[in-house]
XYZ file of C-alpha atoms in Angstrom:
773
model
C 0.171 0.084 -0.141
C 1.487 3.478 -0.591
C -1.182 6.487 -0.002
C 0.242 9.360 -1.715
C -2.727 10.655 -3.357
C -4.594 13.939 -1.735
C -7.977 13.710 -0.779
C -10.364 15.685 -2.536
C -14.171 14.995 -3.347
C -13.742 15.832 -7.212
C -9.968 15.485 -8.302
C -7.305 13.086 -7.912
C -4.284 14.951 -6.883
C -0.293 14.329 -6.703
C 1.719 16.528 -5.182
C 5.860 16.538 -5.370
C 7.551 14.054 -7.928
C 8.575 10.927 -6.736
C 10.136 8.684 -9.675
C 9.440 5.599 -7.639
C 5.574 6.223 -7.836
C 5.675 7.324 -11.396
C 4.300 4.116 -13.152
C 1.379 3.875 -10.294
C 0.527 7.692 -11.246
C 0.598 7.070 -15.038
C -2.261 4.110 -14.444
C -4.091 6.022 -11.698
C -4.223 9.581 -14.106
C -5.208 7.685 -17.258
C -7.861 9.051 -19.449
C -10.638 7.776 -22.173
C -13.711 8.082 -23.608
C -14.771 4.224 -24.411
C -13.343 4.764 -27.736
C -9.486 5.051 -27.039
C -7.162 5.634 -23.797
C -4.390 6.929 -22.830
C -1.920 6.594 -19.802
C -0.701 9.629 -17.963
C 2.673 9.765 -19.380
C 4.227 12.871 -19.722
C 3.958 14.682 -23.060
C 7.718 15.745 -22.797
C 10.264 13.176 -23.184
C 11.019 11.343 -19.840
C 14.021 8.938 -19.714
C 13.083 7.566 -16.021
C 10.579 4.522 -15.246
C 7.704 4.975 -17.539
C 4.894 2.665 -19.314
C 4.044 4.008 -22.525
C 0.461 3.258 -23.306
C -1.890 4.730 -26.056
C -4.592 2.206 -26.854
C -7.374 1.881 -29.509
C -10.599 -0.204 -28.700
C -10.923 -3.370 -30.538
C -7.512 -2.878 -32.369
C -5.247 -5.639 -31.247
C -2.520 -8.440 -32.095
C -2.169 -12.021 -31.726
C 0.984 -12.507 -29.777
C 2.481 -16.017 -30.113
C 1.692 -18.122 -26.921
C 4.928 -18.746 -25.221
C 4.918 -22.567 -23.758
C 7.068 -25.406 -23.975
C 4.427 -27.962 -24.721
C 1.249 -28.151 -26.589
C -2.253 -29.778 -26.058
C -5.336 -29.979 -28.256
C -7.778 -26.996 -27.841
C -4.994 -24.948 -26.326
C -5.023 -21.492 -27.735
C -2.740 -20.293 -30.699
C -1.974 -16.770 -29.237
C -2.738 -14.380 -26.592
C -4.766 -11.217 -28.032
C -4.063 -7.864 -26.883
C -4.893 -4.479 -27.236
C -1.876 -3.075 -28.046
C 0.232 0.062 -27.537
C -0.778 2.407 -30.614
C 0.591 5.709 -32.108
C 2.186 8.077 -29.437
C -0.305 11.120 -30.054
C 0.778 13.072 -26.866
C 4.300 13.670 -27.445
C 5.896 17.400 -27.424
C 9.538 17.454 -27.115
C 10.737 20.197 -25.394
C 14.145 22.245 -25.675
C 15.498 25.076 -23.694
C 18.606 27.073 -25.274
C 19.260 23.860 -26.781
C 18.788 21.348 -23.925
C 15.876 18.477 -24.142
C 13.782 19.146 -20.884
C 13.619 15.727 -18.912
C 12.167 15.842 -15.448
C 14.312 12.777 -14.879
C 17.494 15.233 -15.713
C 16.193 18.572 -13.553
C 16.099 19.844 -10.669
C 12.718 19.909 -9.740
C 11.006 22.514 -7.582
C 7.305 22.083 -7.894
C 5.187 19.326 -9.184
C 1.525 18.497 -9.393
C -0.695 16.307 -11.379
C -4.326 16.395 -11.170
C -7.343 14.191 -12.679
C -10.299 16.417 -12.433
C -13.452 13.884 -12.612
C -16.120 16.459 -12.942
C -14.873 17.762 -16.214
C -12.760 14.893 -17.588
C -9.215 16.613 -17.726
C -5.697 15.296 -16.516
C -4.010 18.628 -15.700
C -0.253 18.917 -14.891
C 2.302 21.612 -13.433
C 5.871 21.585 -12.697
C 8.689 24.150 -12.086
C 12.068 22.928 -12.769
C 15.815 23.782 -13.543
C 17.627 22.513 -16.125
C 21.624 21.679 -16.270
C 22.299 24.955 -18.136
C 20.897 27.064 -15.110
C 17.520 28.039 -16.994
C 14.345 27.951 -14.748
C 10.884 27.227 -16.651
C 7.192 26.214 -15.535
C 5.238 23.841 -17.644
C 1.642 23.184 -17.221
C -0.455 20.893 -19.509
C -3.870 20.366 -19.826
C -5.124 17.226 -21.719
C -8.365 15.307 -22.570
C -9.697 12.642 -24.852
C -13.346 13.910 -25.619
C -16.675 12.562 -24.397
C -18.406 14.122 -27.332
C -16.008 13.691 -30.245
C -14.753 10.399 -29.737
C -11.772 10.513 -32.048
C -10.397 13.652 -30.669
C -7.553 14.026 -28.271
C -6.071 17.419 -27.724
C -3.524 18.803 -25.660
C -2.493 22.471 -24.173
C 0.749 22.712 -23.256
C 2.540 25.835 -21.787
C 6.303 26.683 -20.959
C 7.105 29.854 -19.287
C 10.841 30.850 -18.842
C 11.143 32.320 -15.156
C 14.711 33.482 -15.323
C 15.949 34.094 -18.629
C 14.903 35.282 -22.363
C 15.959 32.880 -25.146
C 15.030 30.043 -27.636
C 12.238 27.402 -26.507
C 11.672 24.716 -29.378
C 8.484 22.990 -29.436
C 8.620 19.249 -31.093
C 5.098 18.014 -31.036
C 4.973 14.836 -32.667
C 3.460 11.106 -33.737
C 5.519 8.285 -33.008
C 4.300 4.691 -34.427
C 7.530 3.050 -33.746
C 6.171 2.366 -30.494
C 6.671 -1.087 -28.414
C 4.829 -3.160 -25.839
C 6.876 -3.964 -22.824
C 5.091 -7.482 -22.629
C 5.577 -8.515 -26.242
C 6.991 -11.967 -26.637
C 10.098 -12.612 -28.936
C 10.668 -8.885 -28.864
C 7.994 -8.994 -31.726
C 6.929 -5.662 -33.367
C 3.414 -4.994 -33.839
C 3.121 -1.892 -36.555
C 4.383 -1.214 -40.039
C 4.117 2.124 -41.562
C 1.606 2.699 -44.603
C 1.854 6.135 -45.386
C 2.985 9.355 -43.704
C 3.050 13.492 -44.210
C 4.318 16.368 -42.494
C 3.658 19.853 -43.472
C 3.628 23.096 -41.683
C -0.425 23.238 -42.183
C -1.234 19.447 -41.076
C 0.567 16.054 -40.386
C -0.522 12.341 -40.438
C 0.528 8.919 -39.939
C -0.818 5.730 -40.839
C 0.245 2.521 -39.484
C -1.141 -1.303 -39.752
C -0.798 -4.055 -37.422
C 1.365 -7.285 -38.484
C -0.834 -10.602 -38.872
C -4.312 -8.617 -38.261
C -4.110 -5.927 -40.428
C -5.923 -3.105 -38.701
C -5.199 0.251 -40.070
C -4.829 3.478 -37.685
C -4.434 6.892 -38.947
C -3.848 9.578 -36.695
C -3.498 13.329 -37.793
C -2.421 16.349 -36.146
C -2.688 20.308 -36.190
C -1.203 22.787 -33.936
C -0.697 26.002 -32.972
C 1.523 28.447 -30.967
C 0.192 31.337 -28.799
C 2.256 33.937 -26.483
C 0.146 35.638 -23.958
C -2.788 34.608 -26.138
C -1.535 36.218 -29.587
C -0.975 33.864 -32.248
C 2.491 33.480 -33.408
C 4.337 32.338 -36.407
C 7.611 30.959 -35.488
C 10.269 29.495 -37.452
C 8.766 25.922 -38.358
C 10.549 22.893 -40.201
C 9.160 19.339 -40.771
C 10.524 16.181 -39.596
C 9.725 12.620 -41.240
C 11.303 9.686 -39.971
C 9.954 5.875 -40.278
C 6.794 5.788 -38.378
C 7.436 9.138 -36.914
C 6.308 12.702 -38.314
C 6.919 15.883 -36.376
C 7.143 19.910 -36.369
C 9.918 21.723 -34.928
C 9.260 24.970 -33.619
C 11.497 27.459 -32.558
C 10.508 30.417 -30.707
C 12.003 33.436 -28.991
C 10.694 33.509 -25.417
C 10.740 36.504 -23.047
C 11.240 35.803 -19.084
C 7.522 35.589 -17.378
C 5.830 35.199 -20.816
C 3.715 31.814 -21.340
C 4.388 30.221 -24.588
C 1.299 28.056 -25.214
C 1.325 25.199 -27.769
C -2.249 23.738 -28.574
C -2.296 20.189 -30.302
C -5.278 18.463 -31.741
C -4.935 15.024 -32.928
C -7.840 12.840 -34.761
C -7.619 9.159 -33.982
C -9.065 7.075 -36.894
C -9.006 3.401 -37.218
C -10.436 0.323 -40.064
C -12.707 -0.617 -36.833
C -14.787 2.193 -38.182
C -13.650 3.363 -41.574
C -12.472 1.543 -44.787
C -8.722 1.793 -44.621
C -8.418 3.739 -47.991
C -10.324 6.253 -46.312
C -8.573 6.947 -42.870
C -6.166 9.501 -44.246
C -9.118 11.882 -45.690
C -11.303 11.303 -42.897
C -8.478 12.027 -40.102
C -7.283 15.332 -42.253
C -11.074 16.243 -42.439
C -11.647 15.802 -38.679
C -8.517 17.364 -37.041
C -9.319 20.560 -39.528
C -12.542 20.834 -37.787
C -11.277 20.206 -34.370
C -8.954 22.728 -35.132
C -11.208 25.255 -36.248
C -13.270 24.877 -33.070
C -10.547 25.382 -31.151
C -9.439 24.254 -27.801
C -11.666 26.367 -25.422
C -14.925 25.445 -27.605
C -13.958 21.597 -27.583
C -13.263 20.975 -23.830
C -16.190 23.076 -23.001
C -18.483 20.508 -24.925
C -16.277 17.689 -23.369
C -16.801 18.835 -20.060
C -20.573 19.504 -20.305
C -20.745 15.829 -21.179
C -18.914 14.802 -18.009
C -21.413 17.168 -15.990
C -24.211 15.372 -17.738
C -22.896 11.891 -16.828
C -22.646 13.011 -13.342
C -26.167 13.786 -12.832
C -27.142 10.864 -14.139
C -24.418 8.507 -12.083
C -23.046 10.178 -9.116
C -22.642 8.761 -5.513
C -22.741 11.111 -2.996
C -21.347 10.120 0.366
C -21.586 12.388 3.897
C -18.614 13.069 6.231
C -16.151 10.658 4.382
C -13.812 12.104 1.735
C -11.724 8.791 1.724
C -14.769 6.955 0.807
C -16.404 9.919 -1.789
C -12.768 10.100 -3.788
C -12.961 6.650 -4.165
C -16.589 5.909 -5.269
C -16.444 8.865 -7.848
C -12.701 7.571 -9.116
C -14.460 4.009 -9.719
C -17.353 5.635 -11.624
C -15.243 8.009 -13.417
C -12.899 5.005 -14.727
C -15.776 2.787 -15.696
C -17.249 5.329 -18.086
C -13.974 6.249 -19.405
C -13.756 2.534 -20.298
C -16.971 1.399 -21.799
C -19.779 3.689 -22.922
C -21.940 0.941 -25.037
C -21.966 2.396 -28.180
C -20.637 -0.429 -30.049
C -21.570 -4.341 -29.475
C -17.833 -5.211 -30.747
C -16.271 -3.886 -27.934
C -16.208 -4.817 -24.235
C -14.639 -4.201 -21.017
C -10.969 -5.674 -20.371
C -9.810 -5.914 -16.725
C -7.241 -3.083 -17.103
C -9.577 -0.967 -19.509
C -7.370 1.389 -21.653
C -4.498 1.790 -18.640
C -1.977 -0.750 -19.130
C -1.009 -3.908 -21.030
C -1.545 -6.727 -18.380
C -4.239 -8.819 -19.153
C -4.003 -7.834 -22.486
C -7.418 -5.637 -22.647
C -9.455 -8.317 -23.726
C -12.688 -9.726 -22.235
C -13.020 -12.107 -18.962
C -16.139 -13.313 -17.161
C -15.593 -9.989 -15.095
C -17.875 -8.373 -17.260
C -20.850 -10.557 -16.855
C -20.260 -10.512 -12.951
C -18.870 -7.225 -11.965
C -19.851 -4.837 -14.502
C -23.046 -5.543 -16.000
C -25.074 -4.500 -12.938
C -23.612 -1.182 -13.056
C -24.470 -0.357 -16.736
C -27.845 -1.870 -16.401
C -28.974 0.355 -13.405
C -27.362 3.544 -14.392
C -27.135 3.757 -18.201
C -29.861 3.537 -21.179
C -30.830 -0.128 -21.603
C -28.830 -0.531 -24.973
C -25.525 -0.178 -22.907
C -26.388 -3.287 -20.962
C -27.830 -5.149 -23.768
C -25.113 -4.767 -26.049
C -22.728 -6.103 -23.424
C -24.636 -9.428 -23.262
C -25.237 -9.596 -27.184
C -21.440 -9.373 -27.521
C -21.333 -12.915 -26.404
C -23.868 -13.624 -28.249
C -22.319 -12.915 -31.349
C -19.561 -15.145 -30.241
C -21.972 -18.300 -30.062
C -20.472 -20.064 -32.593
C -17.131 -19.650 -32.093
C -17.933 -20.894 -28.163
C -19.179 -23.795 -29.758
C -16.032 -24.401 -31.902
C -14.390 -23.687 -28.732
C -16.067 -26.665 -26.962
C -15.673 -28.991 -30.050
C -11.882 -28.670 -30.121
C -12.075 -30.106 -26.423
C -14.059 -32.987 -27.179
C -17.512 -31.855 -26.838
C -20.481 -31.949 -29.387
C -24.007 -31.507 -30.127
C -23.595 -27.614 -30.188
C -22.404 -27.359 -26.573
C -20.576 -24.154 -26.003
C -17.507 -22.976 -23.573
C -17.203 -19.523 -23.800
C -13.594 -18.322 -23.597
C -12.291 -17.372 -20.297
C -10.485 -14.613 -22.242
C -11.129 -13.338 -25.811
C -10.976 -10.217 -28.037
C -13.142 -12.215 -31.172
C -14.658 -14.820 -29.524
C -11.862 -17.598 -29.796
C -10.228 -18.374 -26.411
C -6.635 -16.749 -26.223
C -5.432 -17.391 -22.616
C -2.263 -19.112 -22.117
C -2.384 -20.843 -18.979
C -3.909 -24.718 -19.189
C -5.066 -24.571 -15.781
C -7.500 -21.611 -16.456
C -8.010 -22.019 -20.482
C -9.238 -25.714 -19.637
C -10.044 -25.870 -16.131
C -12.026 -22.341 -15.095
C -15.445 -23.305 -16.851
C -17.221 -21.362 -14.190
C -17.205 -18.284 -16.770
C -20.024 -20.250 -18.595
C -22.004 -19.964 -15.493
C -21.531 -16.427 -15.140
C -22.438 -15.438 -18.809
C -25.837 -17.356 -18.192
C -26.593 -16.006 -14.729
C -25.714 -12.466 -16.550
C -28.683 -13.310 -18.908
C -30.775 -13.695 -15.891
C -29.789 -11.068 -13.851
C -30.215 -8.441 -16.653
C -33.986 -9.600 -17.863
C -34.918 -9.715 -14.175
C -33.527 -6.159 -13.668
C -34.786 -4.626 -16.915
C -37.865 -6.679 -17.616
C -36.632 -6.826 -21.290
C -37.866 -10.392 -21.906
C -37.585 -10.316 -25.666
C -33.854 -10.504 -25.068
C -34.413 -14.173 -23.949
C -36.034 -15.372 -27.583
C -33.776 -13.100 -29.650
C -30.617 -14.007 -28.323
C -30.398 -15.590 -24.901
C -31.971 -18.827 -24.814
C -29.539 -20.140 -27.736
C -26.778 -19.218 -25.541
C -28.478 -20.902 -22.411
C -29.164 -24.177 -24.405
C -25.482 -24.106 -25.614
C -24.074 -23.735 -22.301
C -26.473 -26.454 -20.546
C -25.412 -29.021 -23.426
C -21.721 -28.302 -22.402
C -22.702 -28.895 -18.391
C -24.571 -32.132 -19.516
C -21.255 -33.367 -20.922
C -18.882 -31.912 -18.426
C -20.121 -33.660 -15.514
C -19.596 -37.492 -15.459
C -21.863 -40.261 -13.007
C -19.898 -41.309 -9.896
C -20.590 -45.034 -8.949
C -19.106 -44.419 -5.555
C -20.877 -41.413 -4.860
C -24.037 -42.038 -7.085
C -23.997 -38.356 -8.008
C -22.972 -36.509 -10.560
C -19.806 -35.280 -9.925
C -17.508 -32.011 -11.624
C -13.614 -33.212 -11.912
C -10.420 -31.305 -12.815
C -11.772 -27.636 -12.621
C -10.533 -24.500 -11.122
C -12.845 -22.255 -9.475
C -12.867 -18.288 -8.858
C -10.258 -19.121 -6.469
C -7.167 -19.772 -8.639
C -5.003 -20.473 -5.703
C -6.443 -23.903 -6.190
C -5.709 -25.774 -9.354
C -7.334 -28.989 -10.945
C -9.757 -29.581 -8.195
C -12.451 -31.908 -7.962
C -16.160 -30.873 -7.155
C -15.871 -27.131 -6.768
C -19.124 -26.280 -5.200
C -19.350 -22.747 -6.915
C -19.472 -24.413 -10.308
C -21.214 -27.283 -9.192
C -23.831 -24.610 -8.167
C -23.818 -23.037 -11.440
C -24.297 -26.091 -13.480
C -27.514 -27.021 -11.284
C -28.961 -23.361 -11.650
C -28.509 -22.876 -15.285
C -30.040 -26.207 -16.040
C -32.815 -25.406 -14.032
C -32.929 -21.869 -15.331
C -32.671 -23.028 -18.937
C -35.731 -25.605 -18.576
C -37.755 -22.885 -16.992
C -37.186 -20.571 -20.208
C -37.942 -23.160 -22.228
C -41.281 -23.922 -21.093
C -41.988 -20.176 -21.339
C -40.784 -19.689 -24.689
C -42.500 -23.093 -26.085
C -45.729 -21.168 -26.596
C -44.069 -18.171 -28.487
C -44.056 -18.266 -32.401
C -40.223 -17.499 -32.498
C -39.882 -20.851 -30.538
C -39.963 -23.360 -33.417
C -36.845 -21.269 -35.451
C -34.650 -21.508 -32.065
C -35.724 -25.413 -31.840
C -34.590 -25.535 -35.817
C -31.598 -23.540 -35.139
C -30.415 -25.298 -32.118
C -31.465 -28.746 -33.168
C -33.061 -28.915 -29.792
C -34.996 -32.002 -28.514
C -37.199 -32.104 -25.409
C -35.222 -35.329 -24.348
C -32.292 -33.308 -23.338
C -34.668 -31.883 -20.328
C -34.810 -35.439 -19.542
C -31.155 -35.496 -18.759
C -30.684 -32.298 -17.481
C -33.497 -32.808 -14.906
C -31.795 -36.288 -13.835
C -28.381 -34.159 -13.146
C -30.436 -31.395 -11.507
C -32.158 -34.106 -9.056
C -28.670 -35.894 -8.370
C -25.739 -33.519 -8.709
C -22.959 -33.718 -5.704
C -22.495 -30.864 -3.685
C -19.394 -31.160 -0.963
C -20.674 -29.788 2.286
C -19.273 -30.534 6.147
C -22.032 -31.854 8.411
C -20.023 -30.776 11.648
C -19.417 -27.015 10.331
C -22.558 -26.774 8.520
C -20.875 -25.193 5.358
C -20.416 -25.781 1.956
C -17.071 -26.784 0.942
C -14.910 -25.445 -1.823
C -14.105 -28.552 -3.151
C -13.339 -32.132 -1.944
C -10.679 -32.058 0.515
C -10.739 -28.758 1.331
C -10.643 -29.491 5.365
C -7.537 -31.669 4.688
C -5.735 -28.275 4.671
C -4.283 -26.413 7.707
C -6.173 -23.739 8.293
C -4.522 -20.805 9.501
C -6.246 -17.384 9.512
C -4.625 -14.738 7.548
C -4.761 -12.814 10.392
C -1.605 -15.214 11.569
C 0.544 -14.577 8.396
C 3.322 -12.095 9.092
C 3.094 -8.821 6.729
C 6.229 -9.631 5.346
C 4.530 -12.706 3.650
C 1.954 -10.770 1.522
C 0.995 -10.528 -0.989
C 1.734 -14.525 -1.251
C 1.623 -14.652 -4.601
C 4.906 -12.723 -4.863
C 6.716 -13.969 -1.607
C 5.612 -17.686 -1.769
C 6.154 -20.426 -4.596
C 2.957 -21.762 -6.031
C 3.589 -25.279 -4.602
C 3.221 -23.629 -1.456
C 0.335 -21.511 -2.358
C -1.830 -24.502 -3.905
C -1.074 -26.492 -0.637
C -2.181 -23.847 1.691
C -5.720 -22.902 2.822
C -5.794 -19.247 1.565
C -8.141 -18.284 -0.934
C -7.589 -15.611 -3.853
C -10.974 -14.475 -4.028
C -14.741 -15.467 -3.175
C -15.342 -18.619 -4.348
C -17.878 -20.365 -2.297
C -19.338 -16.960 -1.227
C -19.434 -15.674 -4.819
C -21.997 -18.563 -5.453
C -23.784 -17.547 -2.038
C -23.747 -13.803 -3.303
C -25.406 -14.961 -6.515
C -28.414 -16.980 -5.129
C -28.654 -15.684 -1.799
C -32.039 -15.952 -2.083
C -31.706 -19.870 -1.815
C -29.991 -19.721 1.715
C -31.128 -18.515 5.201
C -29.448 -15.823 7.204
C -27.332 -18.535 9.470
C -26.161 -20.473 6.598
C -25.014 -17.406 4.867
C -23.452 -16.223 8.091
C -21.467 -19.795 8.864
C -19.895 -19.714 5.415
C -18.852 -16.143 5.513
C -17.500 -16.628 9.004
C -15.457 -19.600 7.651
C -14.278 -18.345 4.508
C -13.566 -14.596 4.999
C -10.768 -15.102 7.512
C -9.062 -17.612 5.092
C -9.200 -15.126 2.153
C -6.210 -12.697 1.179
C -8.090 -10.832 -1.399
C -5.283 -10.693 -3.940
C -7.662 -10.489 -6.548
C -9.189 -7.128 -7.218
C -12.570 -8.876 -7.718
C -13.122 -10.302 -3.887
C -13.453 -7.422 -1.363
C -16.868 -6.034 -3.074
C -18.633 -9.548 -2.728
C -17.449 -9.742 0.737
C -18.693 -6.427 1.404
C -22.113 -7.077 0.040
C -22.572 -10.387 2.105
C -21.126 -8.157 5.483
C -23.500 -5.628 4.759
C -26.328 -8.333 4.507
C -25.772 -10.208 7.601
C -25.166 -7.243 10.026
C -21.137 -7.192 9.884
C -21.050 -3.300 9.404
C -17.278 -2.903 10.351
C -16.385 -5.831 7.603
C -18.561 -4.418 4.980
C -17.064 -1.072 5.427
C -13.418 -2.241 5.355
C -14.144 -4.305 2.331
C -15.460 -1.237 0.561
C -12.754 1.009 1.241
C -10.404 -1.978 0.031
C -12.370 -2.291 -3.251
C -12.973 1.461 -3.701
C -9.272 2.429 -2.805
C -7.379 -0.319 -4.570
C -5.720 1.659 -7.588
C -5.551 5.125 -5.588
C -3.747 3.429 -2.678
C -1.968 0.394 -4.435
C -3.232 -1.904 -2.142
C -2.276 -4.938 -3.829
C 1.216 -3.326 -4.998
C 0.057 -3.916 -8.812
C -1.451 -0.703 -9.992
C 1.640 0.062 -11.841
C 0.687 -1.941 -14.973
C -2.654 -0.503 -15.315
C -5.970 -0.371 -12.936
C -8.457 -2.847 -12.379
C -11.255 -1.814 -13.997
C -13.763 -4.405 -13.852
C -13.412 -4.466 -10.069
C -14.550 -0.997 -10.137
C -18.140 -2.255 -10.799
C -17.778 -4.140 -7.723
C -17.051 -1.141 -5.971
C -20.779 0.609 -7.153
C -22.102 -3.026 -5.905
C -20.955 -2.561 -2.644
C -22.475 0.643 -1.926
C -25.723 -0.257 -3.950
C -26.522 -3.727 -3.670
C -24.332 -3.813 -0.007
C -25.224 -1.032 2.018
C -28.433 -0.102 0.262
C -29.291 -3.377 0.231
C -30.705 -3.264 -3.466
C -32.662 -6.469 -4.540
C -35.291 -7.751 -7.280
C -37.908 -9.443 -5.480
C -41.271 -10.874 -6.840
C -40.582 -8.583 -9.942
C -40.394 -5.400 -7.671
C -37.507 -2.960 -6.446
C -36.749 -3.717 -3.015
C -34.216 -2.493 -0.542
C -32.624 -3.547 3.060
C -30.549 -0.074 4.134
C -27.753 -0.027 6.082
C -25.504 2.479 6.396
C -21.539 2.832 7.776
C -21.226 4.372 11.202
C -18.974 6.707 9.516
C -21.498 8.329 7.153
C -23.792 10.788 8.079
C -25.902 9.872 4.360
C -25.341 8.563 0.948
C -26.982 9.082 -2.257
C -27.470 7.478 -5.512
C -29.260 7.366 -8.967
C -30.724 4.346 -10.439
C -32.498 3.590 -13.622
C -35.346 0.701 -13.216
C -37.819 0.147 -16.386
C -38.510 3.532 -17.236
C -38.212 5.365 -13.929
C -35.396 7.128 -12.763
C -35.084 7.229 -8.973
C -33.093 9.324 -6.537
C -32.155 7.712 -3.502
C -30.835 8.827 -0.171
C -30.352 6.889 2.797
C -29.660 8.451 6.485
C -29.285 6.397 9.805
C -33.022 6.653 10.426
C -34.449 7.094 7.236
C -34.655 6.502 3.103
C -35.926 9.101 1.016
C -36.739 8.334 -2.696
C -37.470 10.566 -5.492
C -39.184 9.512 -8.632
C -38.072 11.974 -11.320
C -40.228 9.804 -14.245
C -43.597 9.573 -15.225
C -43.728 5.846 -14.318
C -45.532 4.752 -11.055
C -43.486 2.053 -9.169
C -44.002 0.232 -6.514
C -40.869 -0.591 -4.010
C -40.295 -2.888 -1.132
C -38.650 -1.060 1.631
C -37.488 -3.866 4.555
C -40.296 -5.981 3.157
C -43.141 -3.144 3.294
C -44.550 -2.220 0.066
C -44.779 1.412 -0.825
C -46.266 2.650 -4.312
C -44.162 5.989 -5.598
C -46.623 7.825 -7.972
C -44.820 9.604 -10.863
C -42.874 12.926 -10.390
C -43.200 12.453 -6.495
C -41.002 11.835 -3.239
C -41.375 9.724 0.103
C -39.857 9.421 3.169
C -39.795 6.458 4.862
C -38.628 5.429 8.511
C -35.879 2.597 8.972
C -36.672 2.601 12.587
C -39.358 -0.154 13.157
C -42.827 1.477 14.287
C -41.790 5.037 13.893
C -43.315 7.160 11.335
C -42.120 10.506 9.462
C -44.223 13.186 8.670
C-alpha cells in the first residue's frame, strides 16, 4: 500500500514528484472515452521509469503463445490491445537542452485528474543543467463528445531568462509493448505526411491488418496572441513532427495547442482513413481548444447528473467511489457491441485489454442500472455474437451437439488465454454468462432478449454442462472433476462447489425458459436452429436431481471443493505481513497446498443465489471463509462487503468497501503500476448499491434493505429501473426516494410495500414502528 494521493471529493491529486511512483501515477491518472485511452505519460521526453500507453478499442494483435508444450484445444495466440501511435508527444528544448524531468532539479510538481470535467492537468517548475528555470503547465483530454479527438494545451514559461524554446509535437508509430513475446514489433508504416499545416501517420498491425491513422495540427501563442514562429518538418520511419522555434521572454507564457484525430479501420475503410483524419482534425482545429473542452466538460457534467454517488462525512470514501465511476465510463460507453471491457481497460498492458467473465459478474450490474438500456444489452449481445466460436471452442476440447464453452479470455470470440489451468479448467465463466442473462432480464424486464438471443446461449451452455459432469458410481451422484474455481490459488480440483451450483442453476433456469418460450411463435425457429430435442430436458433434470455438492455436516458449511478441510487452516491474520502478498512471496507449490483463498469462491455463489439460503447459512459460510481470504484478486472485496452488509457485519462491510474502492488509488495489492483494475470498479459500485442500500429484485419489484456505515451521515445515488429514474438518499434513520419519471413504481423497503407515484417523493423511517411526517 502506498498512500500518496491527496483527498479531494472531485479530483485525484499528486503533489511532489517521486519517480518510484511514476508508473503507478501513469495508471491512476489515465484518461479515456470508450473509443480510446491514454496513460498519464508526460508529453515531453522522460528518461525515467515509465510505461508508454496509447490504446484504441478493438485494435489488437495475436501475440504468439509462449509455452514449451502443446495440447489439443490450446490457444495459438494471446490477443492483446496493443500500444498504438503515441499522439501526446511534445519534446521541449530550452536553449538547446532537452527538458527531461528525470534530469532536472524539480522545485514544484503537481498532477491532477479533474473527474468533474474529465481533464488531466499537470504543472512543474524545474531547473535544467544549463541553469534555465521554467514552469510547464499541461491540460489534456480525450473527448466524450468527439470520440476520435485528443487535445493538449501545453504551456512553457521561462522564469529566469530570455531565449530560444523549441517545441517538437510529434506522432510516433514506432512504439512497442513492454510485454511482447520474442521482442516482436506490432506495427508497420503505411503512409505519412508532414507539412507545416497538417501532418498524419498511418500504420498497420502485422497479422491482423488493422489500420490506424492519426492526424495532427498545432498552434503556438504567447499571452493569447497567435505566433508565426520558425517551423520545420521532420519525417522518419513511423514518425512525423514539427520543430517550432520561438523567442521566449522571461515571464511570458508560450502555449502550444495540439489537436489530433485518431481513426481506425474498426470504423472506416482503410483507404479512407487519411482523408477522414485530415478532415476531422481540421474541424477540431477550427473550433479551438476552449470550445472543444467545454463540450467535453458539459458531457461529463451530464454524466455525473445520471450516475453520481454522494457520501456524507467521509472524504476518502467519496473520492474513491467517484474515481471508480469515472474510470468505468472512461472505459465503456456501450456505443459499439463489438467492444467490451478489459480488466485493465485502456490503462495498461496486463491481461491484454481483452474480455473476461468479469464483465458479466461485475460490470453488467453497474451499466444496467445507470445507463440507457442498449448499453447493458450490448454487453450481453457481445457474447451472443460469439456463440458459434464458443461452440467451436467446445468442439476442440471434445464436446459435441452444439455445446458451448465461452472463452476465459477473448477479443474476437476465440479463446486466447495461455495458462492451461485456466483455459481448460476455469469453466465457471460459462455460468457467469448464463447468470448475466437472468440478472439483466430480471432487472430490466427486457423479456424479448431471451427469445431473440438468450435462449440459444442457455441451451448451448446447458449442453456443455451435461457433457462436462460424469456419473460417479461410488457417490451415486453426478460429479465435476478437474476444474478451477474463482479461487485461482487452487487448480485441478474435484467438485468445486461454486461451479456445481452454477451447473444446477443453469440447467434449471434453461428448462424454465424453454417452457416459457414454447408457446411463442419464434420458439420453433430456435428449436430448428439449435436442433433442440425435448429429451435433453430429461437428462438435465436427472443431473439437477442427482448432482453432488461437497459439504461438511459438523461445520454446516459448503466445502470449496473435495478435500478442502484436509488443509492446515490458519487464518490470514496469523500471516506475517512480510509474507504478503503471497503470490509475490511464496512458491506456487506452497500456495496450492495452503488454505488461502485468492477471491470469493463459495461466497461468490452464495452472493449470486442468496435467496436460496437462510441468514444463518450465509453467516456460517462467511465466518468460515472470510478469515481465509487474502483478497489478492481485485474482484474479491466487493462480494465480501455485500455479504457482510446482508448479515449485519457493518465494520467488515465498510472495511471491504474501502479496500475495493481505493484498491488502485492506494495501490493496495502493489500492482497498479501496470494498469488499473477496471472491472472490479463495478464491484465497488455494487458494494454501495447492493451492499449498503441492499438493492434486490423480489417478486418482480425493486426492494431495499438499507444499512449505512457508522462514519457516514448519508449517501445518495441514482438508478434507472424499467423506465423510472429514482434518486435515493439513505440516512441512519430514513430512506428518501424521489421518482423523477412519469412511471409509477412499487417499492419494497424492508419488506414493506410502498407505491411511488410519478414525479413524487417519499420519506420512510428505517426505525421500526416510527413514522415520518
